[in-house]
Amino acid sequence: MAFSPALARLIDAFRVLPGVGAKSAQRMAFHLLQGERAGGAKLATALAEAVEHIQHCQRCRMFTESDYCEICRNERRDATRVCVVESPADVMALEQNTDFRGHYFVLMGRLSPIDGIGPEELGLNILRARLADGPVEELILAVGATVEGEATAQYVAELAERYGASVTRIAQGVPVGGELEYVDAGTLSQAFSGRRPL
Amino acid sequence: MRVDLQPALVLHRRAWRDTSFIVEAFTREHGRVGLAAKGARRAKSRWRGLLEPFSRLDLSWAGTGELYTLRDINYVTRYTLAGNTLMGGLYASELIMRLTARDDPHPPLFDTFEALLQTMAGGAPAIVALRFFERDLLEELGYGLTLTHDALDAPIEADARYRYEPESGVWPMATVASNEPSVAGATLIDLAEGRLTQRARLREARDLLQAALAPHLGSKPLKSVATLKAMQQFADTRQPLPRTDDH
């Protein structure tokens, strides 16, 4: 049986979400229509508002409705320390779990030439302007421990050095509560070569 | 098709669905293959961390069509690249992605690529190692440069200068205008014999190989080259720039 046009469009629209296939999209559509019409209307309004008003912070590229995000506008935060991360989710993770109270710069990806992602796609000219405007004393690289993360770190480090900012990178190693015998080979060798004096 | 423990080098992998990767691997006997690594991004996957670029693995896969299903990984080693060699490795991977077709075997190119990664991981300068890689890549793909004789079939002379033509090879030049691209015979001989040490000859070899690769790369520029160039600009500027509003 074919769905009515509106229902088919709704099901199809849900499929833009990651991990949602035809089956899940259908389930979501039926759920909204069966008993959650109010919730569905709320979702529709929130979605429409979000895609219309949310943009990138002009200073750090974080999502925001204003020109500058809340962190960048907060004068009590330390603007001389900038932490470079790959995604908005990383900002949230660092905010919740560390005592870092500086500013961020969100790349929205990582350097990956094969995928066609170069410095411009990551907004690194914005970071460059930020470094030129200064003063940035410490640039903290909190990027993933992948080849692309490494390439990104290297690029940003060279850029920052040019503007006289000191560059640090977050440590990699044994997870808290982790026992050595269960740590994978790559992590363990990285942790070992990155050992530090106590 | 079922393939067991095929020597492979990881060129690239990208996230696919919620928990999987699509891996582009360059294998010794099957060429470049696309593999679905199902579940490889799960926190507890036994493949976690193995499918990084520049890893040397033995891969087993099965399936038909564009994308095979990865069945097993035997970890051999990972070539750890940093600094210029990392960008060099990404450049070499991008060249292989662009210039080889899927399922088109090139065993000598596999060996050349592995030798390149080995050399660079051992700390050899990328700028030299990459030139020999480019030379061998062109050769293996059937676009090889003739470096011992000119287009008129006369042996290359170290003291002479030559002009490169993509179709016909290198032509001796009677006179050389200063703005005309040209290459010294000595550079051609060094490139053929695998010893490039002088700065000026390295630069000439780079320009020559770039000109030879260009017709095969099409109009879309290589992203790794653009990135590398931008980085070299930073390195060239030894002194920090004055802070200004002019960016």
Short mmCIF file of C-alpha atoms in Angstrom, two decimals:
data_model
loop_
_atom_site.label_atom_id
_atom_site.label_comp_id
_atom_site.label_asym_id
_atom_site.label_seq_id
_atom_site.Cartn_x
_atom_site.Cartn_y
_atom_site.Cartn_z
CA MET A 1 0.00 0.00 0.00
CA ALA A 2 1.32 3.46 -0.87
CA PHE A 3 1.32 6.15 1.79
CA SER A 4 -0.58 9.38 1.25
CA PRO A 5 1.68 12.11 -0.17
CA ALA A 6 1.99 14.06 3.11
CA LEU A 7 2.82 10.92 5.07
CA ALA A 8 5.35 9.81 2.50
CA ARG A 9 7.01 13.23 2.64
CA LEU A 10 7.16 13.09 6.44
CA ILE A 11 8.74 9.64 6.43
CA ASP A 12 11.21 10.71 3.81
CA ALA A 13 12.10 13.85 5.78
CA PHE A 14 13.03 11.84 8.89
CA ARG A 15 15.61 9.97 6.89
CA VAL A 16 18.01 12.93 6.90
CA LEU A 17 18.85 12.03 10.50
CA PRO A 18 21.93 9.87 11.05
CA GLY A 19 21.16 6.21 11.63
CA VAL A 20 17.52 6.55 10.53
CA GLY A 21 16.52 4.23 7.72
CA ALA A 22 13.16 3.63 6.08
CA LYS A 23 11.85 1.50 8.95
CA SER A 24 12.78 3.87 11.78
CA ALA A 25 11.52 6.87 9.81
CA GLN A 26 8.16 5.17 9.40
CA ARG A 27 8.01 4.35 13.11
CA MET A 28 8.77 7.97 14.04
CA ALA A 29 6.12 9.33 11.68
CA PHE A 30 3.44 6.96 12.98
CA HIS A 31 4.39 7.71 16.57
CA LEU A 32 3.94 11.46 16.06
CA LEU A 33 0.64 11.07 14.26
CA GLN A 34 -0.86 8.51 16.61
CA GLY A 35 -0.48 10.12 20.02
CA GLU A 36 2.06 12.90 19.90
CA ARG A 37 0.54 15.52 17.66
CA ALA A 38 1.29 18.31 20.13
CA GLY A 39 4.87 17.09 20.43
CA GLY A 40 5.09 16.95 16.65
CA ALA A 41 3.94 20.54 16.32
CA LYS A 42 6.52 21.59 18.92
CA LEU A 43 9.21 19.72 17.03
CA ALA A 44 8.19 21.39 13.80
CA THR A 45 8.37 24.89 15.31
CA ALA A 46 11.67 24.22 17.05
CA LEU A 47 13.17 22.84 13.86
CA ALA A 48 11.98 25.73 11.73
CA GLU A 49 13.33 28.25 14.25
CA ALA A 50 16.64 26.46 14.59
CA VAL A 51 17.42 26.20 10.89
CA GLU A 52 16.39 29.78 10.35
CA HIS A 53 18.17 31.49 13.22
CA ILE A 54 21.12 29.36 14.31
CA GLN A 55 24.39 30.29 12.66
CA HIS A 56 28.08 30.11 13.46
CA CYS A 57 29.67 32.37 16.05
CA GLN A 58 31.82 34.84 14.17
CA ARG A 59 34.67 34.31 16.58
CA CYS A 60 34.70 30.58 17.31
CA ARG A 61 32.24 29.01 14.83
CA MET A 62 30.12 27.49 17.62
CA PHE A 63 26.37 27.37 16.93
CA THR A 64 24.53 30.44 18.17
CA GLU A 65 21.55 32.69 17.36
CA SER A 66 23.63 35.83 17.91
CA ASP A 67 26.72 37.12 16.16
CA TYR A 68 28.84 35.83 19.02
CA CYS A 69 28.21 32.78 21.20
CA GLU A 70 27.71 32.89 24.94
CA ILE A 71 31.25 31.75 25.72
CA CYS A 72 32.82 34.39 23.49
CA ARG A 73 30.61 37.11 25.01
CA ASN A 74 31.40 36.12 28.59
CA GLU A 75 33.94 38.68 29.79
CA ARG A 76 34.93 36.57 32.77
CA ARG A 77 36.41 33.93 30.51
CA ASP A 78 40.09 34.03 29.60
CA ALA A 79 40.39 35.16 25.98
CA THR A 80 44.14 34.55 25.90
CA ARG A 81 43.60 30.78 26.00
CA VAL A 82 41.92 29.21 23.00
CA CYS A 83 41.08 25.54 22.78
CA VAL A 84 40.73 24.14 19.25
CA VAL A 85 38.22 21.29 18.89
CA GLU A 86 36.66 19.36 16.01
CA SER A 87 32.97 19.65 16.85
CA PRO A 88 30.42 21.42 19.06
CA ALA A 89 30.00 18.15 20.96
CA ASP A 90 33.66 18.43 22.00
CA VAL A 91 33.00 21.89 23.48
CA MET A 92 30.18 20.42 25.55
CA ALA A 93 32.36 17.53 26.73
CA LEU A 94 35.19 19.86 27.78
CA GLU A 95 32.83 22.31 29.47
CA GLN A 96 31.25 19.56 31.52
CA ASN A 97 34.37 17.68 32.46
CA THR A 98 37.27 20.11 32.74
CA ASP A 99 37.95 23.37 34.55
CA PHE A 100 38.94 25.11 31.31
CA ARG A 101 37.51 28.62 31.29
CA GLY A 102 39.06 30.06 28.17
CA HIS A 103 37.65 30.39 24.69
CA TYR A 104 37.13 27.78 21.99
CA PHE A 105 37.54 27.46 18.29
CA VAL A 106 35.35 24.85 16.59
CA LEU A 107 36.70 23.48 13.32
CA MET A 108 33.49 21.61 12.37
CA GLY A 109 35.62 18.83 10.94
CA ARG A 110 39.25 18.00 10.50
CA LEU A 111 41.86 18.31 7.81
CA SER A 112 41.36 15.50 5.33
CA PRO A 113 42.67 16.16 1.84
CA ILE A 114 41.19 12.99 0.36
CA ASP A 115 37.72 14.11 1.44
CA GLY A 116 38.41 17.53 -0.05
CA ILE A 117 38.62 19.18 3.38
CA GLY A 118 41.43 21.71 3.48
CA PRO A 119 42.21 24.72 5.68
CA GLU A 120 39.48 26.93 4.15
CA GLU A 121 36.73 24.39 4.81
CA LEU A 122 37.71 24.42 8.50
CA GLY A 123 37.48 28.20 8.77
CA LEU A 124 41.14 28.45 9.61
CA ASN A 125 41.27 31.94 8.12
CA ILE A 126 38.95 32.97 10.99
CA LEU A 127 41.37 31.43 13.49
CA ARG A 128 44.20 33.21 11.76
CA ALA A 129 42.41 36.54 12.07
CA ARG A 130 41.82 35.73 15.71
CA LEU A 131 45.53 35.06 16.25
CA ALA A 132 46.43 38.25 14.42
CA ASP A 133 44.02 40.27 16.55
CA GLY A 134 45.52 38.61 19.60
CA PRO A 135 46.61 38.40 22.21
CA VAL A 136 46.45 34.59 22.31
CA GLU A 137 49.02 33.20 24.73
CA GLU A 138 48.16 29.53 24.60
CA LEU A 139 46.46 27.56 21.87
CA ILE A 140 45.33 24.18 23.15
CA LEU A 141 44.79 21.49 20.54
CA ALA A 142 42.06 19.11 21.66
CA VAL A 143 41.69 17.11 18.45
CA GLY A 144 41.28 13.37 17.96
CA ALA A 145 44.13 10.88 18.00
CA THR A 146 43.71 10.05 14.31
CA VAL A 147 45.85 10.74 11.28
CA GLU A 148 43.50 13.59 10.32
CA GLY A 149 43.63 14.94 13.87
CA GLU A 150 47.41 14.82 13.67
CA ALA A 151 47.44 16.69 10.34
CA THR A 152 45.02 19.27 11.74
CA ALA A 153 47.13 19.73 14.86
CA GLN A 154 50.22 20.20 12.79
CA TYR A 155 48.66 22.78 10.53
CA VAL A 156 47.20 24.78 13.38
CA ALA A 157 50.46 24.55 15.33
CA GLU A 158 52.45 26.01 12.43
CA LEU A 159 49.88 28.75 12.01
CA ALA A 160 49.92 29.64 15.72
CA GLU A 161 53.68 29.63 15.91
CA ARG A 162 53.78 32.24 13.23
CA TYR A 163 51.79 34.54 15.48
CA GLY A 164 53.89 33.78 18.53
CA ALA A 165 51.25 31.81 20.44
CA SER A 166 52.47 28.83 22.45
CA VAL A 167 50.83 25.61 21.34
CA THR A 168 49.94 22.64 23.56
CA ARG A 169 48.14 19.42 22.78
CA ILE A 170 46.03 17.37 25.17
CA ALA A 171 47.66 14.18 26.42
CA GLN A 172 46.90 10.72 25.05
CA GLY A 173 47.07 7.54 27.01
CA VAL A 174 45.69 5.02 29.45
CA PRO A 175 42.05 5.75 30.36
CA VAL A 176 41.18 6.43 33.99
CA GLY A 177 40.37 3.14 35.69
CA GLY A 178 41.97 1.26 32.79
CA GLU A 179 44.31 -1.64 33.36
CA LEU A 180 47.31 -1.92 31.07
CA GLU A 181 46.62 -5.41 29.83
CA TYR A 182 43.29 -4.30 28.35
CA VAL A 183 44.62 -1.18 26.64
CA ASP A 184 45.00 -1.54 22.87
CA ALA A 185 48.47 -1.68 21.36
CA GLY A 186 48.43 1.73 19.68
CA THR A 187 47.23 3.58 22.76
CA LEU A 188 49.71 1.79 24.98
CA SER A 189 52.70 2.57 22.79
CA GLN A 190 51.56 6.21 22.53
CA ALA A 191 51.13 6.38 26.29
CA PHE A 192 54.56 4.87 26.84
CA SER A 193 56.38 7.22 24.50
CA GLY A 194 54.49 10.18 26.00
CA ARG A 195 55.47 9.35 29.62
CA ARG A 196 56.34 12.25 31.89
CA PRO A 197 58.33 12.78 35.09
CA LEU A 198 56.37 12.65 38.33
CA MET B 1 34.67 -13.32 -4.10
CA ARG B 2 36.56 -14.26 -0.98
CA VAL B 3 40.08 -13.02 -0.28
CA ASP B 4 42.19 -14.07 2.67
CA LEU B 5 45.02 -12.20 4.39
CA GLN B 6 45.83 -9.86 1.54
CA PRO B 7 48.72 -7.43 2.24
CA ALA B 8 47.18 -3.95 2.35
CA LEU B 9 47.97 -0.34 3.20
CA VAL B 10 45.14 1.85 4.45
CA LEU B 11 44.71 4.93 2.26
CA HIS B 12 41.67 6.38 3.88
CA ARG B 13 38.61 5.57 5.95
CA ARG B 14 35.49 7.53 6.54
CA ALA B 15 32.64 7.18 8.98
CA TRP B 16 29.71 5.24 7.63
CA ARG B 17 26.36 4.90 9.36
CA ASP B 18 26.54 5.02 13.16
CA THR B 19 29.20 2.48 13.94
CA SER B 20 31.03 1.58 10.76
CA PHE B 21 33.80 2.74 8.44
CA ILE B 22 34.21 2.63 4.71
CA VAL B 23 37.87 1.88 4.16
CA GLU B 24 39.87 2.51 1.01
CA ALA B 25 42.75 0.07 1.10
CA PHE B 26 45.52 -0.34 -1.42
CA THR B 27 46.18 -4.06 -1.58
CA ARG B 28 49.09 -5.82 -3.18
CA GLU B 29 47.26 -8.20 -5.52
CA HIS B 30 43.81 -6.65 -5.84
CA GLY B 31 44.70 -2.98 -6.15
CA ARG B 32 42.54 -0.38 -4.47
CA VAL B 33 39.46 -1.86 -2.83
CA GLY B 34 36.53 -0.34 -0.96
CA LEU B 35 35.69 -2.25 2.21
CA ALA B 36 32.81 -1.87 4.63
CA ALA B 37 34.17 -2.35 8.15
CA LYS B 38 30.95 -3.01 10.01
CA GLY B 39 30.90 -2.07 13.66
CA ALA B 40 34.52 -0.86 13.58
CA ARG B 41 33.63 2.41 15.32
CA ARG B 42 31.96 0.78 18.29
CA ALA B 43 33.70 1.52 21.58
CA LYS B 44 34.48 -2.15 22.10
CA SER B 45 35.28 -3.15 18.53
CA ARG B 46 38.33 -5.35 18.21
CA TRP B 47 39.21 -3.33 15.11
CA ARG B 48 39.22 -0.05 16.98
CA GLY B 49 42.23 2.06 16.08
CA LEU B 50 43.54 -0.43 13.52
CA LEU B 51 42.14 1.15 10.38
CA GLU B 52 44.14 4.36 10.52
CA PRO B 53 45.79 5.56 7.32
CA PHE B 54 49.35 4.28 6.77
CA SER B 55 48.61 1.04 8.64
CA ARG B 56 50.05 -2.06 7.08
CA LEU B 57 47.53 -4.85 7.59
CA ASP B 58 46.64 -8.23 6.18
CA LEU B 59 42.97 -8.00 5.26
CA SER B 60 40.38 -10.66 4.54
CA TRP B 61 37.16 -9.74 2.80
CA ALA B 62 34.25 -11.18 0.86
CA GLY B 63 31.42 -9.97 -1.31
CA THR B 64 30.62 -8.60 -4.73
CA GLY B 65 30.07 -5.19 -6.26
CA GLU B 66 31.60 -1.82 -5.41
CA LEU B 67 32.02 -2.41 -1.73
CA TYR B 68 33.24 -5.62 -0.11
CA THR B 69 32.69 -6.62 3.47
CA LEU B 70 35.76 -6.67 5.66
CA ARG B 71 35.93 -9.97 7.52
CA ASP B 72 39.19 -9.93 9.38
CA ILE B 73 42.25 -7.81 10.11
CA ASN B 74 45.71 -9.03 10.94
CA TYR B 75 47.73 -6.10 12.22
CA VAL B 76 51.26 -5.94 10.81
CA THR B 77 52.56 -2.47 11.57
CA ARG B 78 51.75 1.20 11.34
CA TYR B 79 54.00 3.74 9.70
CA THR B 80 54.01 6.73 11.99
CA LEU B 81 54.43 9.92 10.04
CA ALA B 82 54.77 13.40 11.48
CA GLY B 83 55.58 16.84 10.22
CA ASN B 84 56.33 17.07 6.53
CA THR B 85 56.26 13.32 6.10
CA LEU B 86 52.64 13.22 7.34
CA MET B 87 51.54 15.67 4.66
CA GLY B 88 53.71 13.70 2.21
CA GLY B 89 51.91 10.50 3.13
CA LEU B 90 48.52 12.15 2.63
CA TYR B 91 49.68 13.46 -0.73
CA ALA B 92 50.86 10.02 -1.88
CA SER B 93 47.54 8.49 -0.73
CA GLU B 94 45.61 11.15 -2.61
CA LEU B 95 47.62 10.41 -5.76
CA ILE B 96 46.84 6.69 -5.52
CA MET B 97 43.16 7.42 -4.88
CA ARG B 98 43.01 9.69 -7.90
CA LEU B 99 45.11 7.72 -10.36
CA THR B 100 44.21 4.09 -9.74
CA ALA B 101 40.85 2.47 -10.34
CA ARG B 102 39.22 0.12 -7.87
CA ASP B 103 40.12 -3.56 -8.28
CA ASP B 104 42.97 -2.77 -10.67
CA PRO B 105 46.07 -4.53 -9.31
CA HIS B 106 49.50 -2.85 -9.33
CA PRO B 107 51.80 -4.99 -7.17
CA PRO B 108 54.96 -2.94 -7.95
CA LEU B 109 53.13 0.26 -6.97
CA PHE B 110 52.11 -1.36 -3.69
CA ASP B 111 55.77 -2.11 -2.97
CA THR B 112 56.79 1.42 -3.99
CA PHE B 113 54.15 2.94 -1.72
CA GLU B 114 55.17 0.79 1.21
CA ALA B 115 58.83 1.65 0.62
CA LEU B 116 57.90 5.34 0.61
CA LEU B 117 56.06 5.05 3.93
CA GLN B 118 58.93 3.06 5.39
CA THR B 119 61.51 5.61 4.26
CA MET B 120 59.51 8.55 5.54
CA ALA B 121 58.66 6.86 8.85
CA GLY B 122 62.41 6.34 9.22
CA GLY B 123 62.88 10.08 9.05
CA ALA B 124 64.02 10.57 5.44
CA PRO B 125 63.01 13.96 4.00
CA ALA B 126 59.63 13.74 2.30
CA ILE B 127 60.66 16.17 -0.42
CA VAL B 128 63.21 13.68 -1.82
CA ALA B 129 61.33 10.41 -1.18
CA LEU B 130 58.20 11.75 -2.86
CA ARG B 131 60.04 12.54 -6.10
CA PHE B 132 61.06 8.90 -6.58
CA PHE B 133 57.56 7.80 -5.63
CA GLU B 134 56.08 10.09 -8.30
CA ARG B 135 58.60 8.81 -10.86
CA ASP B 136 57.72 5.17 -10.11
CA LEU B 137 53.99 5.88 -9.94
CA LEU B 138 54.05 7.39 -13.44
CA GLU B 139 56.09 4.45 -14.68
CA GLU B 140 53.73 1.85 -13.20
CA LEU B 141 50.64 3.56 -14.60
CA GLY B 142 52.16 3.58 -18.08
CA TYR B 143 53.00 7.30 -18.22
CA GLY B 144 56.67 6.85 -17.39
CA LEU B 145 59.20 9.58 -18.15
CA THR B 146 62.15 8.67 -20.31
CA LEU B 147 65.02 10.05 -18.27
CA THR B 148 68.01 8.62 -20.10
CA HIS B 149 67.30 9.83 -23.65
CA ASP B 150 65.72 12.95 -25.09
CA ALA B 151 62.82 13.05 -27.56
CA LEU B 152 65.31 12.72 -30.45
CA ASP B 153 66.72 9.57 -28.84
CA ALA B 154 70.09 11.13 -28.00
CA PRO B 155 71.52 10.32 -24.55
CA ILE B 156 70.88 13.00 -21.91
CA GLU B 157 73.89 15.21 -21.28
CA ALA B 158 74.48 16.49 -17.78
CA ASP B 159 75.47 19.98 -18.91
CA ALA B 160 72.63 20.53 -21.38
CA ARG B 161 69.19 21.97 -20.56
CA TYR B 162 65.91 20.42 -21.63
CA ARG B 163 62.28 21.39 -22.10
CA TYR B 164 59.54 18.95 -21.10
CA GLU B 165 56.57 18.17 -23.36
CA PRO B 166 53.83 15.94 -21.86
CA GLU B 167 53.34 13.93 -25.04
CA SER B 168 56.85 13.50 -26.39
CA GLY B 169 59.32 13.82 -23.52
CA VAL B 170 62.30 16.11 -23.04
CA TRP B 171 63.72 18.23 -25.86
CA PRO B 172 67.21 19.71 -25.88
CA MET B 173 67.22 23.50 -25.79
CA ALA B 174 69.70 25.49 -27.81
CA THR B 175 69.07 28.70 -25.92
CA VAL B 176 67.19 29.19 -22.69
CA ALA B 177 65.17 32.30 -21.98
CA SER B 178 65.27 33.10 -18.27
CA ASN B 179 61.52 32.84 -17.74
CA GLU B 180 61.10 29.60 -19.65
CA PRO B 181 60.74 26.42 -17.56
CA SER B 182 63.64 24.08 -18.21
CA VAL B 183 65.40 21.21 -16.55
CA ALA B 184 69.12 20.42 -16.38
CA GLY B 185 70.37 17.16 -17.87
CA ALA B 186 72.04 16.49 -14.53
CA THR B 187 68.64 16.59 -12.81
CA LEU B 188 67.21 14.03 -15.24
CA ILE B 189 70.21 11.76 -14.64
CA ASP B 190 69.95 12.15 -10.85
CA LEU B 191 66.23 11.38 -10.96
CA ALA B 192 66.84 8.30 -13.12
CA GLU B 193 69.59 7.06 -10.82
CA GLY B 194 67.71 7.73 -7.60
CA ARG B 195 70.02 10.29 -6.02
CA LEU B 196 68.65 13.80 -5.60
CA THR B 197 70.65 15.83 -3.14
CA GLN B 198 71.10 19.34 -4.49
CA ARG B 199 68.44 21.86 -3.66
CA ALA B 200 68.22 23.36 -7.17
CA ARG B 201 67.93 19.93 -8.78
CA LEU B 202 65.26 18.88 -6.29
CA ARG B 203 63.21 21.91 -7.22
CA GLU B 204 63.62 21.18 -10.93
CA ALA B 205 62.67 17.54 -10.40
CA ARG B 206 59.57 18.60 -8.45
CA ASP B 207 58.44 20.95 -11.23
CA LEU B 208 59.13 18.34 -13.90
CA LEU B 209 57.15 15.62 -12.10
CA GLN B 210 54.33 18.03 -11.36
CA ALA B 211 54.10 18.86 -15.07
CA ALA B 212 54.14 15.14 -15.91
CA LEU B 213 51.38 14.31 -13.39
CA ALA B 214 49.18 17.29 -14.24
CA PRO B 215 47.49 15.90 -17.39
CA HIS B 216 46.38 12.80 -15.46
CA LEU B 217 45.00 14.65 -12.45
CA GLY B 218 42.40 16.65 -14.34
CA SER B 219 41.25 20.10 -13.38
CA LYS B 220 40.47 19.46 -9.71
CA PRO B 221 43.57 20.43 -7.72
CA LEU B 222 44.94 18.09 -5.06
CA LYS B 223 43.85 19.25 -1.61
CA SER B 224 47.00 17.97 0.06
CA VAL B 225 49.16 20.11 -2.22
CA ALA B 226 47.18 23.25 -1.36
CA THR B 227 47.47 22.43 2.34
CA LEU B 228 51.18 21.76 2.10
CA LYS B 229 51.77 24.99 0.23
CA ALA B 230 49.92 26.97 2.87
CA MET B 231 52.03 25.33 5.57
CA GLN B 232 55.24 26.03 3.72
CA GLN B 233 54.27 29.67 3.66
CA PHE B 234 54.15 29.67 7.46
CA ALA B 235 57.52 27.96 7.63
CA ASP B 236 59.03 30.42 5.17
CA THR B 237 58.06 33.31 7.39
CA ARG B 238 60.60 32.79 10.11
CA GLN B 239 59.77 35.99 11.97
CA PRO B 240 56.33 36.23 13.55
CA LEU B 241 54.22 38.72 11.67
CA PRO B 242 53.35 41.96 13.39
CA ARG B 243 49.85 41.86 14.77
CA THR B 244 47.62 43.93 12.55
CA ASP B 245 44.03 44.06 11.50
CA ASP B 246 45.12 43.27 8.00
CA HIS B 247 44.66 39.58 7.35
#
